[in-house]
Coordinates of C-alpha atoms (C1' of nucleotides) in Angstrom, one line a residue:
Chain M
X1 CA -91.1 -65.1 16.1
X2 CA -91.7 -68.3 14.6
X3 CA -88.2 -69.7 15.1
X4 CA -89.1 -72.3 12.0
X5 CA -87.3 -76.1 12.9
X6 CA -84.7 -75.5 10.1
X7 CA -83.2 -72.4 11.3
X8 CA -83.4 -73.9 15.0
X9 CA -81.2 -77.0 13.3
X10 CA -79.0 -75.2 11.4
X11 CA -77.8 -72.5 14.3
X12 CA -77.5 -75.9 17.0
X13 CA -75.2 -77.9 13.7
X14 CA -73.3 -73.9 13.5
X15 CA -73.0 -74.0 17.3
X16 CA -71.8 -77.8 17.6
X17 CA -69.1 -77.8 14.8
X18 CA -67.6 -74.6 16.7
X19 CA -68.1 -75.9 20.2
X20 CA -66.3 -79.0 18.9
X21 CA -63.6 -77.6 17.2
X22 CA -63.2 -75.6 19.9
X23 CA -62.8 -78.3 22.4
X24 CA -60.6 -80.6 20.2
X25 CA -58.2 -77.3 19.5
X26 CA -57.6 -76.9 23.4
X27 CA -57.1 -80.1 24.0
X28 CA -54.4 -81.2 21.2
X29 CA -53.7 -78.1 19.9
X30 CA -55.2 -75.9 16.1
X31 CA -52.5 -77.4 13.8
X32 CA -53.1 -80.9 15.3
X33 CA -56.3 -81.0 14.7
X34 CA -57.8 -81.6 11.0
X35 CA -61.0 -81.0 9.5
X36 CA -62.1 -83.7 9.1
X37 CA -62.0 -85.0 12.5
X38 CA -63.4 -82.3 13.7
X39 CA -65.9 -83.0 10.9
X40 CA -66.3 -86.5 11.9
X41 CA -66.4 -85.8 15.7
X42 CA -69.4 -83.3 15.3
X43 CA -71.2 -85.0 13.1
X44 CA -71.2 -83.7 9.9
X45 CA -69.4 -83.6 6.5
X46 CA -66.3 -81.9 5.6
X47 CA -68.2 -80.1 3.3
X48 CA -70.8 -79.2 5.5
X49 CA -67.8 -77.9 7.3
X50 CA -67.0 -75.3 5.7
X51 CA -70.5 -74.5 4.2
X52 CA -70.8 -73.2 7.9
X53 CA -67.5 -71.4 8.1
X54 CA -65.2 -70.6 5.3
X55 CA -62.1 -72.1 6.5
X56 CA -60.4 -73.8 9.5
X57 CA -59.8 -70.6 11.0
X58 CA -62.5 -68.7 11.3
X59 CA -64.4 -71.6 12.9
X60 CA -62.2 -70.1 16.1
X61 CA -62.3 -66.2 14.4
X62 CA -65.4 -65.9 15.0
X63 CA -67.3 -63.5 15.4
X64 CA -63.9 -61.7 16.6
X65 CA -63.1 -58.1 16.1
X66 CA -64.7 -54.8 15.9
X67 CA -67.0 -52.5 13.6
X68 CA -64.1 -49.5 13.8
X69 CA -65.4 -47.9 10.0
X70 CA -68.9 -48.3 11.2
X71 CA -68.0 -46.4 14.5
X72 CA -67.1 -43.6 12.5
X73 CA -69.8 -43.6 10.1
X74 CA -72.2 -43.7 12.5
X75 CA -70.7 -40.6 14.5
X76 CA -73.0 -38.3 16.3
X77 CA -72.8 -34.9 14.8
X78 CA -70.0 -32.7 15.6
X79 CA -68.1 -35.8 16.9
X80 CA -64.5 -35.8 15.9
X81 CA -63.3 -39.3 14.3
X82 CA -61.1 -40.0 17.0
X83 CA -62.9 -38.5 19.8
X84 CA -66.0 -41.0 18.5
X85 CA -63.7 -44.0 18.1
X86 CA -62.1 -43.9 21.9
X87 CA -65.8 -43.0 23.1
X88 CA -66.2 -46.4 22.1
X89 CA -63.5 -48.4 23.1
X90 CA -64.0 -47.3 26.1
X91 CA -67.4 -48.8 26.5
X92 CA -65.9 -52.2 24.8
X93 CA -64.0 -52.1 27.8
X94 CA -66.1 -51.1 30.1
X95 CA -68.3 -54.5 29.3
X96 CA -67.9 -57.1 31.2
X97 CA -66.9 -59.6 28.7
X98 CA -69.0 -63.0 27.7
X99 CA -71.6 -61.5 26.8
X100 CA -70.4 -60.9 23.2
X101 CA -72.2 -63.5 21.5
X102 CA -75.6 -63.8 23.6
X103 CA -74.5 -67.1 25.2
X104 CA -70.5 -67.5 26.0
X105 CA -69.7 -68.8 28.7
X106 CA -66.3 -67.4 30.5
X107 CA -64.7 -70.6 30.2
X108 CA -65.1 -70.9 26.1
X109 CA -63.9 -67.3 25.7
X110 CA -61.3 -68.3 27.9
X111 CA -60.2 -71.2 25.7
X112 CA -60.2 -69.9 22.5
X113 CA -57.7 -66.5 24.1
X114 CA -56.1 -69.9 24.8
X115 CA -56.2 -71.4 21.1
X116 CA -55.2 -68.4 19.5
X117 CA -52.5 -66.9 21.5
X118 CA -50.9 -70.5 21.0
X119 CA -51.4 -70.9 17.7
X120 CA -49.4 -68.3 14.9
X121 CA -51.4 -69.0 12.5
X122 CA -54.3 -67.8 14.0
X123 CA -52.1 -64.7 15.1
X124 CA -51.7 -64.3 12.0
X125 CA -55.5 -65.2 11.0
X126 CA -56.1 -62.1 13.6
X127 CA -53.5 -60.2 12.2
X128 CA -55.3 -60.6 8.2
X129 CA -58.5 -59.4 9.9
X130 CA -57.0 -56.5 11.8
X131 CA -55.5 -55.3 8.4
X132 CA -58.9 -55.9 6.8
X133 CA -60.6 -53.4 9.2
X134 CA -57.9 -50.7 8.6
X135 CA -58.4 -50.5 5.1
X136 CA -62.6 -50.2 6.1
X137 CA -61.7 -47.4 8.6
X138 CA -59.1 -45.7 6.4
X139 CA -62.1 -45.6 3.6
X140 CA -64.0 -44.1 6.5
X141 CA -61.6 -41.6 7.5
X142 CA -60.9 -40.7 4.4
X143 CA -64.7 -39.6 3.4
X144 CA -65.5 -38.1 7.0
X145 CA -62.4 -36.1 6.1
X146 CA -63.6 -35.0 2.7
X147 CA -66.9 -34.0 4.0
X148 CA -65.8 -32.0 7.4
X149 CA -65.8 -28.3 7.6
X150 CA -64.2 -27.2 4.2
X151 CA -61.0 -26.3 2.9
X152 CA -59.2 -25.3 6.1
X153 CA -55.6 -25.0 7.5
X154 CA -55.8 -29.4 7.5
X155 CA -55.8 -29.2 3.6
X156 CA -52.1 -28.7 4.0
X157 CA -51.6 -31.8 4.9
X158 CA -54.4 -33.8 3.2
X159 CA -54.1 -32.3 -0.2
X160 CA -50.9 -33.7 -0.8
X161 CA -51.3 -37.6 -1.1
X162 CA -53.8 -39.5 -2.0
X163 CA -55.2 -39.6 0.7
X164 CA -52.1 -40.3 3.1
X165 CA -53.4 -38.6 6.6
X166 CA -56.8 -40.6 6.8
X167 CA -54.4 -43.7 5.8
X168 CA -51.8 -43.2 8.5
X169 CA -54.4 -42.6 11.0
X170 CA -56.5 -45.7 10.4
X171 CA -53.2 -47.6 10.6
X172 CA -52.3 -46.0 14.4
X173 CA -55.5 -46.3 15.5
X174 CA -56.0 -49.8 14.2
X175 CA -52.3 -50.4 15.2
X176 CA -53.2 -49.3 19.0
X177 CA -56.4 -51.8 18.9
X178 CA -54.3 -54.8 18.1
X179 CA -51.8 -53.8 20.4
X180 CA -54.5 -53.5 23.6
X181 CA -56.4 -57.0 22.7
X182 CA -53.2 -58.4 22.3
X183 CA -52.0 -57.2 25.5
X184 CA -55.4 -57.9 27.1
X185 CA -55.5 -61.8 25.4
X186 CA -51.7 -62.3 27.0
X187 CA -52.4 -61.5 30.3
X188 CA -55.4 -63.3 29.9
X189 CA -53.0 -66.2 28.9
X190 CA -50.3 -65.3 31.2
X191 CA -53.7 -66.3 34.0
X192 CA -53.9 -63.0 35.3
X193 CA -57.4 -63.3 36.8
X194 CA -60.8 -61.7 34.3
X195 CA -61.5 -58.3 36.7
X196 CA -58.1 -57.5 36.7
X197 CA -57.2 -57.9 33.1
X198 CA -60.7 -56.0 32.3
X199 CA -59.2 -53.4 34.7
X200 CA -56.2 -53.0 33.2
X201 CA -57.9 -52.4 29.6
X202 CA -59.7 -49.7 30.4
X203 CA -56.4 -47.9 31.7
X204 CA -54.5 -48.7 28.7
X205 CA -57.4 -47.2 26.5
X206 CA -56.8 -43.9 28.3
X207 CA -52.6 -44.2 27.9
X208 CA -52.8 -45.4 24.1
X209 CA -55.5 -42.7 22.9
X210 CA -53.1 -40.2 24.9
X211 CA -50.5 -41.0 23.1
X212 CA -52.3 -41.5 19.8
X213 CA -53.8 -38.1 20.2
X214 CA -50.2 -36.0 21.8
X215 CA -48.0 -38.4 19.6
X216 CA -45.2 -39.9 20.8
X217 CA -42.6 -37.7 21.3
X218 CA -43.7 -37.3 24.8
X219 CA -42.8 -40.6 25.3
X220 CA -39.7 -41.2 23.2
X221 CA -37.3 -38.8 24.5
X222 CA -37.0 -40.1 27.6
X223 CA -35.6 -43.1 25.9
X224 CA -32.5 -41.4 25.0
X225 CA -29.7 -43.7 25.3
X226 CA -27.7 -46.1 27.6
X227 CA -25.4 -43.5 28.6
X228 CA -25.9 -40.3 26.6
X229 CA -28.0 -37.5 28.2
X230 CA -28.5 -35.0 25.6
X231 CA -31.1 -35.0 23.8
X232 CA -30.9 -32.8 20.2
X233 CA -34.3 -34.4 18.3
X234 CA -33.1 -35.6 14.7
X235 CA -35.8 -33.1 13.0
Chain C
X1 CA -12.9 -64.6 -3.2
X2 CA -13.0 -68.0 -3.8
X3 CA -16.3 -69.1 -6.1
X4 CA -16.9 -72.0 -5.3
X5 CA -18.3 -74.1 -8.3
X6 CA -20.8 -75.3 -6.1
X7 CA -22.1 -72.2 -4.4
X8 CA -21.9 -70.2 -7.9
X9 CA -24.8 -73.4 -9.1
X10 CA -26.5 -72.6 -5.9
X11 CA -27.2 -69.2 -6.2
X12 CA -27.2 -69.0 -9.7
X13 CA -30.3 -72.0 -9.4
X14 CA -31.5 -69.9 -6.9
X15 CA -31.8 -66.3 -9.1
X16 CA -32.7 -68.8 -11.7
X17 CA -36.4 -69.6 -10.2
X18 CA -36.9 -66.1 -8.9
X19 CA -36.4 -64.9 -12.4
X20 CA -38.6 -67.2 -13.8
X21 CA -41.5 -67.3 -10.9
X22 CA -41.5 -63.4 -11.1
X23 CA -41.8 -63.8 -14.8
X24 CA -44.9 -66.1 -14.8
X25 CA -47.1 -64.2 -12.2
X26 CA -46.6 -61.2 -14.4
X27 CA -47.7 -63.0 -17.1
X28 CA -50.9 -64.5 -16.1
X29 CA -51.5 -63.5 -12.2
X30 CA -49.2 -65.2 -9.1
X31 CA -53.0 -67.7 -8.4
X32 CA -53.0 -68.7 -11.6
X33 CA -49.7 -70.3 -11.7
X34 CA -48.6 -73.6 -9.8
X35 CA -45.6 -74.1 -7.9
X36 CA -45.1 -77.3 -10.4
X37 CA -45.2 -75.1 -13.5
X38 CA -42.4 -73.1 -11.9
X39 CA -40.3 -75.9 -11.2
X40 CA -40.4 -77.1 -14.2
X41 CA -40.5 -73.9 -16.2
X42 CA -36.6 -73.5 -14.2
X43 CA -35.9 -77.6 -14.2
X44 CA -35.5 -78.2 -10.9
X45 CA -37.9 -80.7 -8.9
X46 CA -40.8 -79.2 -7.0
X47 CA -38.9 -80.4 -4.0
X48 CA -35.5 -78.5 -5.2
X49 CA -38.2 -75.3 -5.0
X50 CA -38.8 -75.8 -1.7
X51 CA -35.1 -76.5 -0.9
X52 CA -34.3 -72.5 -1.4
X53 CA -37.7 -71.1 -0.6
X54 CA -39.8 -72.0 2.2
X55 CA -43.2 -71.4 0.6
X56 CA -44.2 -69.7 -2.8
X57 CA -45.1 -66.7 -1.9
X58 CA -41.3 -66.3 -0.5
X59 CA -40.0 -66.6 -4.2
X60 CA -42.0 -62.5 -4.6
X61 CA -40.9 -61.6 -1.7
X62 CA -37.5 -62.5 -0.6
X63 CA -35.8 -59.7 0.6
X64 CA -38.3 -57.4 1.1
X65 CA -39.0 -55.8 4.6
X66 CA -36.3 -53.5 6.7
X67 CA -34.4 -54.0 9.6
X68 CA -36.7 -51.3 11.6
X69 CA -35.5 -53.4 15.3
X70 CA -31.3 -53.3 14.4
X71 CA -31.3 -49.7 13.3
X72 CA -33.2 -49.1 16.8
X73 CA -30.3 -51.4 18.2
X74 CA -27.3 -50.0 16.6
X75 CA -28.9 -45.5 16.9
X76 CA -26.0 -44.0 17.7
X77 CA -25.5 -42.2 21.3
X78 CA -27.7 -39.7 22.4
X79 CA -30.0 -40.6 19.8
X80 CA -33.7 -41.3 20.7
X81 CA -35.4 -43.8 19.0
X82 CA -37.7 -42.5 17.1
X83 CA -35.1 -39.7 15.6
X84 CA -33.1 -43.0 14.8
X85 CA -36.2 -44.2 12.8
X86 CA -36.8 -41.0 11.0
X87 CA -33.1 -40.4 9.9
X88 CA -33.3 -45.0 8.4
X89 CA -36.5 -43.5 7.2
X90 CA -35.2 -40.3 5.2
X91 CA -32.3 -42.4 4.1
X92 CA -34.5 -45.0 2.6
X93 CA -36.7 -42.8 0.7
X94 CA -33.7 -41.1 -0.7
X95 CA -31.6 -43.7 -1.5
X96 CA -33.3 -44.6 -5.8
X97 CA -34.3 -47.7 -5.9
X98 CA -33.1 -50.5 -7.9
X99 CA -29.5 -51.4 -5.5
X100 CA -31.5 -53.2 -3.0
X101 CA -30.0 -56.5 -3.8
X102 CA -26.9 -55.8 -6.0
X103 CA -27.9 -56.4 -9.2
X104 CA -31.8 -56.1 -9.4
X105 CA -32.7 -54.4 -12.3
X106 CA -35.5 -51.5 -12.3
X107 CA -37.8 -53.8 -14.3
X108 CA -37.5 -56.5 -12.4
X109 CA -38.1 -54.5 -9.3
X110 CA -41.2 -52.8 -11.1
X111 CA -42.5 -56.4 -12.0
X112 CA -42.4 -57.3 -8.5
X113 CA -44.2 -53.9 -7.2
X114 CA -47.0 -55.1 -10.5
X115 CA -47.0 -59.2 -9.3
X116 CA -47.6 -58.1 -5.5
X117 CA -50.6 -55.6 -5.7
X118 CA -52.2 -57.7 -7.8
X119 CA -52.5 -60.7 -5.3
X120 CA -54.1 -60.0 -2.0
X121 CA -52.5 -63.0 -1.1
X122 CA -49.1 -61.6 -1.1
X123 CA -50.3 -58.7 0.4
X124 CA -51.4 -60.3 3.6
X125 CA -47.9 -62.2 3.6
X126 CA -46.7 -58.9 2.7
X127 CA -48.5 -57.9 6.1
X128 CA -47.4 -60.5 8.0
X129 CA -43.7 -59.5 7.6
X130 CA -44.8 -56.2 9.2
X131 CA -46.4 -58.0 11.9
X132 CA -43.3 -60.3 12.8
X133 CA -41.3 -57.0 12.7
X134 CA -42.9 -54.7 15.4
X135 CA -42.9 -57.5 17.5
X136 CA -38.9 -57.4 17.3
X137 CA -39.4 -53.6 16.6
X138 CA -41.1 -54.1 20.4
X139 CA -38.8 -55.6 22.3
X140 CA -35.9 -53.5 20.4
X141 CA -38.2 -50.2 22.1
X142 CA -39.3 -51.4 25.3
X143 CA -35.0 -52.5 25.7
X144 CA -34.2 -48.6 25.0
X145 CA -37.1 -48.3 27.3
X146 CA -35.1 -49.7 29.8
X147 CA -31.9 -48.8 30.3
X148 CA -33.1 -45.1 29.0
X149 CA -32.0 -42.3 31.1
X150 CA -33.6 -43.7 34.5
X151 CA -36.9 -43.6 36.0
X152 CA -38.2 -40.2 35.2
X153 CA -41.3 -38.5 34.1
X154 CA -42.4 -41.0 31.8
X155 CA -42.5 -44.2 34.2
X156 CA -46.0 -42.9 34.7
X157 CA -46.6 -44.6 31.6
X158 CA -44.3 -47.2 31.2
X159 CA -44.5 -48.8 34.9
X160 CA -48.7 -49.5 34.9
X161 CA -47.9 -52.3 31.9
X162 CA -45.8 -55.0 30.8
X163 CA -44.9 -52.3 28.3
X164 CA -47.8 -51.4 26.1
X165 CA -46.4 -48.1 26.0
X166 CA -43.2 -49.6 23.5
X167 CA -46.0 -52.2 21.7
X168 CA -47.8 -49.0 21.4
X169 CA -45.0 -47.6 19.8
X170 CA -44.0 -49.7 17.1
X171 CA -47.5 -50.5 16.7
X172 CA -47.8 -47.2 15.6
X173 CA -44.7 -46.9 13.3
X174 CA -44.3 -50.4 11.8
X175 CA -48.2 -49.3 10.9
X176 CA -46.8 -45.9 9.7
X177 CA -44.2 -47.9 7.6
X178 CA -46.3 -50.1 6.3
X179 CA -49.2 -47.2 4.8
X180 CA -45.8 -45.1 3.6
X181 CA -44.7 -48.5 1.5
X182 CA -48.4 -49.2 0.7
X183 CA -48.8 -45.5 -1.3
X184 CA -45.3 -45.8 -2.4
X185 CA -46.3 -49.7 -4.4
X186 CA -50.4 -48.2 -5.1
X187 CA -48.6 -45.4 -7.1
X188 CA -46.0 -47.0 -8.4
X189 CA -48.3 -49.6 -9.8
X190 CA -51.1 -47.1 -11.0
X191 CA -48.8 -45.3 -13.0
X192 CA -46.5 -42.5 -11.5
X193 CA -43.1 -42.4 -12.4
X194 CA -40.2 -43.6 -10.2
X195 CA -38.8 -40.5 -10.0
X196 CA -42.1 -38.5 -8.7
X197 CA -43.2 -41.9 -6.5
X198 CA -39.9 -40.8 -4.8
X199 CA -40.1 -37.4 -4.2
X200 CA -43.6 -37.7 -2.9
X201 CA -42.3 -40.7 -0.6
X202 CA -39.5 -38.3 0.5
X203 CA -42.6 -35.9 1.9
X204 CA -44.6 -38.0 2.8
X205 CA -41.9 -39.5 5.2
X206 CA -41.6 -35.8 6.8
X207 CA -46.1 -35.8 7.2
X208 CA -45.8 -39.1 8.7
X209 CA -43.7 -38.5 11.8
X210 CA -44.5 -35.2 12.2
X211 CA -47.9 -37.0 12.9
X212 CA -46.5 -39.6 14.9
X213 CA -44.2 -37.4 16.8
X214 CA -47.7 -34.6 17.5
X215 CA -50.7 -36.9 17.6
X216 CA -53.4 -37.2 15.6
X217 CA -55.2 -34.5 17.6
X218 CA -54.5 -31.6 15.1
X219 CA -55.4 -34.3 11.9
X220 CA -58.7 -34.7 13.7
X221 CA -59.9 -31.8 14.8
X222 CA -61.0 -30.6 11.3
X223 CA -63.0 -33.2 10.2
X224 CA -66.1 -32.4 13.0
X225 CA -68.4 -33.9 11.1
X226 CA -70.3 -33.9 7.5
X227 CA -72.8 -30.8 8.3
X228 CA -72.1 -29.6 11.7
X229 CA -69.6 -27.0 12.1
X230 CA -69.4 -26.6 15.8
X231 CA -65.8 -29.0 16.8
X232 CA -65.9 -29.1 20.2
X233 CA -64.3 -32.6 20.9
X234 CA -65.5 -35.4 22.8
X235 CA -62.6 -35.6 25.1
Chain S
dA1 C1' -99.9 -86.1 -0.1
dG2 C1' -96.9 -83.9 -3.3
dA3 C1' -94.0 -81.2 -4.7
dA4 C1' -89.9 -77.1 -4.8
dA5 C1' -86.6 -76.0 -2.2
dA6 C1' -82.6 -76.2 1.3
dA7 C1' -79.9 -78.6 3.5
dC8 C1' -76.6 -82.8 3.0
dC9 C1' -73.5 -86.1 2.0
dA10 C1' -69.4 -89.7 -0.5
dT11 C1' -66.7 -88.6 -3.5
dA12 C1' -63.1 -87.7 -6.4
dC13 C1' -59.9 -84.1 -7.7
dC14 C1' -56.5 -79.8 -7.3
dG15 C1' -52.7 -77.0 -5.0
dG16 C1' -49.4 -75.9 -1.6
dG17 C1' -45.9 -78.0 1.4
dT18 C1' -43.4 -82.7 3.7
dT19 C1' -41.2 -87.0 3.5
dC20 C1' -38.5 -91.2 2.5
dG21 C1' -35.4 -93.3 -0.2
dG22 C1' -32.0 -93.3 -3.8
dA23 C1' -29.3 -91.1 -7.9
dA24 C1' -26.4 -87.6 -9.3
dA25 C1' -22.9 -84.0 -8.8
dC26 C1' -19.2 -82.0 -6.6
dG27 C1' -14.7 -81.7 -3.3
dA28 C1' -10.9 -83.6 -1.4
dA29 C1' -7.9 -86.8 -0.9
dC30 C1' -4.6 -90.3 -2.7
Chain U
dG1 C1' -8.1 -90.0 -12.2
dT2 C1' -9.6 -92.9 -9.0
dT3 C1' -12.3 -93.2 -4.5
dC4 C1' -14.8 -91.8 -1.1
dG5 C1' -17.5 -88.3 1.4
dT6 C1' -20.9 -85.1 1.5
dT7 C1' -23.7 -82.7 -0.7
dT8 C1' -27.2 -81.8 -3.6
dC9 C1' -31.2 -83.1 -6.1
dC10 C1' -35.0 -85.7 -7.8
dG11 C1' -39.9 -89.2 -8.1
dA12 C1' -43.1 -90.2 -5.8
dA13 C1' -45.8 -91.0 -2.5
dC14 C1' -48.2 -88.7 0.7
dC15 C1' -50.9 -84.6 4.0
dC16 C1' -54.1 -81.7 4.7
dG17 C1' -57.4 -77.4 3.6
dG18 C1' -60.3 -76.0 0.3
dT19 C1' -63.9 -77.3 -3.9
dA20 C1' -66.9 -79.3 -7.3
dT21 C1' -70.3 -82.5 -8.7
dG22 C1' -74.7 -84.8 -8.6
dG23 C1' -77.1 -87.5 -6.3
dT24 C1' -80.0 -88.5 -1.1
dT25 C1' -82.9 -87.0 2.7
dT26 C1' -85.2 -83.2 5.1
dT27 C1' -88.7 -79.3 5.6
dT28 C1' -91.5 -76.0 4.2
dC29 C1' -95.2 -74.5 1.6
dT30 C1' -99.4 -75.8 -0.6

DNA sequence: AGAAAAACCATACCGGGTTCGGAAACGAAC
DNA sequence: GTTCGTTTCCGAACCCGGTATGGTTTTTCT
């Protein structure tokens, strides 16, 4: 494989920066730590730090997120996008966390969760990443729908907008994935042990996709009002 | 009414800042205009500008967004949250734009749309606002569900998570509203006349809520694969 | 060994946003 | 109309994240 001293050093420096930053963030809060401090503590110059990570946020969020668009594009023949996504999410939920990026320790992951959940700026950044993923997913879904079975009944919906349906599907799917992430993180941050949280996540995936596939109507109608009981739906 | 000179001046200054900024952004692009320039052109100091608007983005995005959580909270008796939201969105779509904030000219609104859609930073900020709205909506939905008809069949879903279902509903609804906004803006920005865009939006609302209520399964199954035609769903 | 390439760094700079102490404008009272 | 408290405004300095510049060290190839 020929490791190559250069690349080894690079990898090590990158790791050192991320680790140092995480430690500082966890100890003193994300906003209270400046990039200068991180750079100094990690033994590099600020400009070098920014050659490894494009922004302060990226130091923490490196590798967070999921390639949903890729899942749709690489799905097996005869498989619907939604089914492929569901299967993928099942896998992700089932996979014991900690092996995300080769040698990630459980403690490090917990620290990351702690730091992220306690910083509005980082939560916003996660939101941003989700939005970006959503756009990619919308494109992938539009392609899948376009190259699909052909001009069948579904065209009644799809023909109208630019590709509104693809966008709506993408929006709902990424929203759901985001909510799952959020729920998982919040549980972890509030003390739920990892194993328990993982089990809950697995169940949540099913709940979420059932809701996605079969609609909100069922979940909605039992919450008509605090006193009224007659439910005339407004359609 | 008692105008009061002081408040009149304040309102006028605020308006002047916003107008000046919008004009500059539209002419030269959001990123190419500094807040110093805006302040100078508007005849105020930078610090004063930031006393009127909390950030550069807020100058453009002032008043953008919709109080979805309030709609749920203020819905009439015997009305399901989803129905209330649908009705509200129908109203918004039907209302001729331009009367959003008392004296907004149609040209100004178009300029705003142009500026927002052509700036990644502003689109990101819109995303952020949507996220904030989503959290409020989730809380409102959770309250509605909690105080709802009581312990019926739906508890099978709701009892498990913290309030996962409320979060999922909120996520999907705001995602859909965001997608509608986005589609509307993009059409406007790409030259579609206002009236036409409004009509399309009205139709889109129905499409979107049908999808929300009845699920993605119907829209999904006709896009099985680019070559395969047998569609066995993977559930 | 020596040269090309790549990584690193110090420094200065930019723009968004805040802090601070004082000056000016307003409103009300006399 | 003068006084006086309050609100608004402002200039200047500052902080922080991020970028541009140009030179120095380190690694790799020959």
